[in-house]
Tab-separated table of C-alpha atoms in Angstrom:
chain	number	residue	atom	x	y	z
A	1	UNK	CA	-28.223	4.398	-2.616
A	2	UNK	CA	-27.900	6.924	-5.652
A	3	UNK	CA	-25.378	8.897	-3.496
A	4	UNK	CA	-23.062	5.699	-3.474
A	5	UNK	CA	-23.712	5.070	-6.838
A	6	UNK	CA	-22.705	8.589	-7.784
A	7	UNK	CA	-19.973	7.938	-5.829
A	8	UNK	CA	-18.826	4.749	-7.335
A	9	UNK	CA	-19.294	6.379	-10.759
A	10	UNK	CA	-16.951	9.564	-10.258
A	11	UNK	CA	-14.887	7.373	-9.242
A	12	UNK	CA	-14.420	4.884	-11.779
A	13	UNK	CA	-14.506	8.433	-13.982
A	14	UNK	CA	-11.098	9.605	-11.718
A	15	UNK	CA	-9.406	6.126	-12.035
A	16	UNK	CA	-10.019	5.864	-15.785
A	17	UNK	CA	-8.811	9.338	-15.900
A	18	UNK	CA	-5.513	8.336	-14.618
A	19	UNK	CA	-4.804	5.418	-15.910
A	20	UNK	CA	-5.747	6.439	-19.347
A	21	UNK	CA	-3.352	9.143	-18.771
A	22	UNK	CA	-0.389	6.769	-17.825
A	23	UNK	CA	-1.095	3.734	-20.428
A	24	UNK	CA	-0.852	6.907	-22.750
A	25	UNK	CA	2.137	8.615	-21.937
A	26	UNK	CA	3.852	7.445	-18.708
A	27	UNK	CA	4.224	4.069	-19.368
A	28	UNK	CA	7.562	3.489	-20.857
A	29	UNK	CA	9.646	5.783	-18.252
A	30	UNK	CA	11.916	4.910	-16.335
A	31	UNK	CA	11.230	7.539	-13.704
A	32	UNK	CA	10.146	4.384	-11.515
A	33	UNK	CA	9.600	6.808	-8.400
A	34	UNK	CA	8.057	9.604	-10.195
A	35	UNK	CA	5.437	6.810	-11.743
A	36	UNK	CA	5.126	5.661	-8.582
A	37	UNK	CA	3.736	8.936	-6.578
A	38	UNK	CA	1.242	9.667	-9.825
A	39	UNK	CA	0.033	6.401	-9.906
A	40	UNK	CA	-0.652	6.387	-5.963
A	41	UNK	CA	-1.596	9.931	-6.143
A	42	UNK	CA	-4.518	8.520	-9.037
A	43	UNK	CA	-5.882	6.094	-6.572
A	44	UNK	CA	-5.915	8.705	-3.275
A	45	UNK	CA	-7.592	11.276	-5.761
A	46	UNK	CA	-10.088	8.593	-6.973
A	47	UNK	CA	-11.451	7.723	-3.716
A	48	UNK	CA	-11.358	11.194	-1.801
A	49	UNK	CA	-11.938	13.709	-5.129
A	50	UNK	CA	-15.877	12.367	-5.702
A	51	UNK	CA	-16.616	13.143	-2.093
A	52	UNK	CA	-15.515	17.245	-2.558
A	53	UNK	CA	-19.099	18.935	-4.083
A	54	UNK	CA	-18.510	22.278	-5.684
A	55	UNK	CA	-22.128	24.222	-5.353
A	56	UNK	CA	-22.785	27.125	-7.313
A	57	UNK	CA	-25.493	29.624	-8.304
A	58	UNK	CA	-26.479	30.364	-11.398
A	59	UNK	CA	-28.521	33.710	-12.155
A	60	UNK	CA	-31.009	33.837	-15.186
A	61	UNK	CA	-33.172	36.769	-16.142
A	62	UNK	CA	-36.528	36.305	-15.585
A	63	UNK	CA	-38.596	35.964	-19.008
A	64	UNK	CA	-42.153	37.216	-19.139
A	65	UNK	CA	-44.833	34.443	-19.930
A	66	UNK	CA	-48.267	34.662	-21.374
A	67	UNK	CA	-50.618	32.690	-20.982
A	68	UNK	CA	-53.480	31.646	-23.426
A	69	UNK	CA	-55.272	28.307	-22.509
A	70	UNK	CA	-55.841	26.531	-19.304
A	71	UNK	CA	-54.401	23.747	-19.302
A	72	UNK	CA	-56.059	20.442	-17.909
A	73	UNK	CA	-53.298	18.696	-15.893
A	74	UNK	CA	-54.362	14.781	-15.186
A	75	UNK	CA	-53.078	12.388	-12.752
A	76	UNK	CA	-50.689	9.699	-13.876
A	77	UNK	CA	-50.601	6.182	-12.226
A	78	UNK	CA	-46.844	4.878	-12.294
A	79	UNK	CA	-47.510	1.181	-11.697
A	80	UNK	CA	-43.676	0.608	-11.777
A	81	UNK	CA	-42.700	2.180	-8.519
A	82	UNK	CA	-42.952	-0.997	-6.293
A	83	UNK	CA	-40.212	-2.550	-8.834
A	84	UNK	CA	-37.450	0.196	-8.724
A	85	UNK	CA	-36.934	-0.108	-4.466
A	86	UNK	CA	-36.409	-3.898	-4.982
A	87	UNK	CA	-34.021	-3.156	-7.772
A	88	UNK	CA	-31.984	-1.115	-5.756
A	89	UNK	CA	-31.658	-3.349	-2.611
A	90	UNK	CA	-30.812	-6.299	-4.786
A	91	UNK	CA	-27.636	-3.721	-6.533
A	92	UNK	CA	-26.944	-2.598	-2.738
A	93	UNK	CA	-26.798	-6.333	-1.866
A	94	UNK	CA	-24.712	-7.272	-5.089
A	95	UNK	CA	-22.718	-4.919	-4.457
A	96	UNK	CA	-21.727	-5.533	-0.739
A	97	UNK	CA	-21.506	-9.415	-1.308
A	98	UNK	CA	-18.566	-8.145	-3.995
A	99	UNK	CA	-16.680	-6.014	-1.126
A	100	UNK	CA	-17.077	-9.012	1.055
A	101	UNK	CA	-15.995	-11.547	-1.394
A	102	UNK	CA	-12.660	-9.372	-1.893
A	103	UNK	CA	-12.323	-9.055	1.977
A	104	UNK	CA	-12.364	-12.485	2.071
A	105	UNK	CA	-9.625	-13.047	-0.603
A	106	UNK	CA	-7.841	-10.672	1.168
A	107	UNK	CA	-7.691	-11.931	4.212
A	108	UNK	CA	-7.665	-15.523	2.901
A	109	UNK	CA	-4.219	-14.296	1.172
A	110	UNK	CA	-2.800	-12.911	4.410
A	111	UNK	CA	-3.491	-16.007	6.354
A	112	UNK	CA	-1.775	-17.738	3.978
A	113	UNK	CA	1.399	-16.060	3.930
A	114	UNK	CA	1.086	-15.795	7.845
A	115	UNK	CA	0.744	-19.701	7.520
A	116	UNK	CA	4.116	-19.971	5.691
A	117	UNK	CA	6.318	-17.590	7.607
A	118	UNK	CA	4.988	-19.973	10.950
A	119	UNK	CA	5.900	-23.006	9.151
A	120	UNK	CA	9.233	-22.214	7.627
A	121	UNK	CA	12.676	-21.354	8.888
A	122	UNK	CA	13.408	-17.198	8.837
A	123	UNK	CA	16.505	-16.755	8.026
A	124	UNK	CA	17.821	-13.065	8.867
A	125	UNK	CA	19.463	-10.339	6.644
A	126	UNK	CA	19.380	-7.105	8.525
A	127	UNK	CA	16.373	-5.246	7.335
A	128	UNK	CA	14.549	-8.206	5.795
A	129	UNK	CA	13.664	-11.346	6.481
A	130	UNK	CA	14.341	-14.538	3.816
A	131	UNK	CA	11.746	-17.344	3.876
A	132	UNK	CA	12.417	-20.248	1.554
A	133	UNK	CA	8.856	-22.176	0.851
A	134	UNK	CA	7.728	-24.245	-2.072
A	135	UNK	CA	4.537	-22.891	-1.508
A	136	UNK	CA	4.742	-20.092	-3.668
A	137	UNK	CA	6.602	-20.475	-7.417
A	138	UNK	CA	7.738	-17.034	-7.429
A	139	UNK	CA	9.791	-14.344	-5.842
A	140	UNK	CA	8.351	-11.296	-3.516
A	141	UNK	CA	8.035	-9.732	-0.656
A	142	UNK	CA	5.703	-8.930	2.059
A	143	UNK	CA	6.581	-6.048	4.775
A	144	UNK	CA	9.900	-7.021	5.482
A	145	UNK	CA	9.818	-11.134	4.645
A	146	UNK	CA	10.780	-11.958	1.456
A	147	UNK	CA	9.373	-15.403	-0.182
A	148	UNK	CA	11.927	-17.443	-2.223
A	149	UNK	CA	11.070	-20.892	-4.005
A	150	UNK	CA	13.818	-23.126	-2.077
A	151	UNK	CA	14.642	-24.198	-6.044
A	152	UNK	CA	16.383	-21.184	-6.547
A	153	UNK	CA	19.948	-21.216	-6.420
A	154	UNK	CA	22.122	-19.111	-3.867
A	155	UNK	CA	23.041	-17.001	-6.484
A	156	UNK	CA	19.825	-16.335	-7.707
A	157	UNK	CA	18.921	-15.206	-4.392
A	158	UNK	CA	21.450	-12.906	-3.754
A	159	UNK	CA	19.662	-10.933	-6.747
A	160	UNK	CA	16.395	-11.384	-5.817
A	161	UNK	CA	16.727	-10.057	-2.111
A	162	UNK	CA	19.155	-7.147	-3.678
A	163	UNK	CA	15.884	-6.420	-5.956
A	164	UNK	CA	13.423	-6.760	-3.516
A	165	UNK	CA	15.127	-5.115	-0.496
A	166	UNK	CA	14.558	-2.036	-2.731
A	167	UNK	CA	10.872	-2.801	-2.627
A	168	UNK	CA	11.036	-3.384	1.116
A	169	UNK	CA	12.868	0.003	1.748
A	170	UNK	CA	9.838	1.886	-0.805
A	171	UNK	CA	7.715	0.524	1.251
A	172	UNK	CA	6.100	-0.630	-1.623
A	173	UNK	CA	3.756	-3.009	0.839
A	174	UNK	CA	1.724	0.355	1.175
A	175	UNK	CA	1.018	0.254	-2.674
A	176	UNK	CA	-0.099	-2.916	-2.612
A	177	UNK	CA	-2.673	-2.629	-0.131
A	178	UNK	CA	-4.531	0.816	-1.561
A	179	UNK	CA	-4.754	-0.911	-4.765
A	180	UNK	CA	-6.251	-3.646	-2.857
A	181	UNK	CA	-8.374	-1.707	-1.043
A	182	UNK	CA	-9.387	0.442	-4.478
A	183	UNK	CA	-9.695	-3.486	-6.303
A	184	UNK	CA	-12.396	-4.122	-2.751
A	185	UNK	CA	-14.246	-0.410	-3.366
A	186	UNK	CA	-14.794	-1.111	-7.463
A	187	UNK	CA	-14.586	-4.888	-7.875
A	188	UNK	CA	-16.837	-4.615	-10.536
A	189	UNK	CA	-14.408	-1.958	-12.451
């Protein structure tokens, strides 16, 4: 349990690192791809950089001590000990019902855009896929569908699938789904 919640804390330590470091100074460029690879490079390094240990030994000279009185050592009683095991199961649990709640919204979200792209006609450009629904008030793309509110005009979604075919071609589904994954690991960040 402590070794998760080490974990968990150099973690949230990397994260904050990063984004601290991009609200700071990276947020107004406009080099979209280079923002891109630091801010996926700040969520890799936040969930694989806590696992490396660095171990090292440190050498002190020995100093000479005297000694003048015995000293009487007594035995404490800690009557708290049966409380701190319970504690940690019920953080454990806590925990783990918050990584299963976010699975579940995950998967909740999936199976509701798998439920729209079953229910409404696909109509084909070559590397994407446009699905007009009303279930969704907003433009954007999943793999290679993209959603479109069937309120928008046919102009308006010429631009949207030229803007999000560019998000299709990134790959930019792969984003989505480590900060997902990061958002299950430290729901409570």
């Amino acid at each position: 349990m402590e070794a998760l919640a080490l974990y968990l804390l150099k973690s949230v330590i990397w994260i904050s690192g990063f984004g601290l470091v991009f609200i700071l100074f990276l947020r107004n460029e406009r080099f979209f791809f280079l923002n891109r690879i630091y801010l996926v490079a700040g969520i890799l390094t936040s969930l694989f950089f806590p696992l490396i240990s660095v171990h090292y030994t440190v050498v002190l000279p020995a100093i000479r001590t005297f000694q003048t009185e015995s000293t009487v050592v007594s035995e404490v009683q800690n009557t708290g000990s049966n409380i701190i095991p319970d504690l940690k199961l019920i953080l454990l649990v806590l925990y783990l019902a918050g990584i299963v709640y976010a699975l579940f919204r995950i998967i909740r979200q999936g199976r509701s855009l798998l439920r729209s792209i079953s229910k409404s006609e696909i109509i084909s450009f070559h590397p994407v896929k446009l699905i007009k629904t009303p279930d969704y008030g907003s433009a954007f793309s999943f793999f290679s569908y993209v959603f479109v509110n069937p309120s928008v005009t046919d102009i308006e979604t010429k631009e949207i699938m030229h803007h999000e075919l560019v998000h299709v071609r990134q790959k930019h589904w792969f984003d989505l789904l480590l900060a997902e994954l990061l958002c299950m690991i430290q729901w409570f960040n």
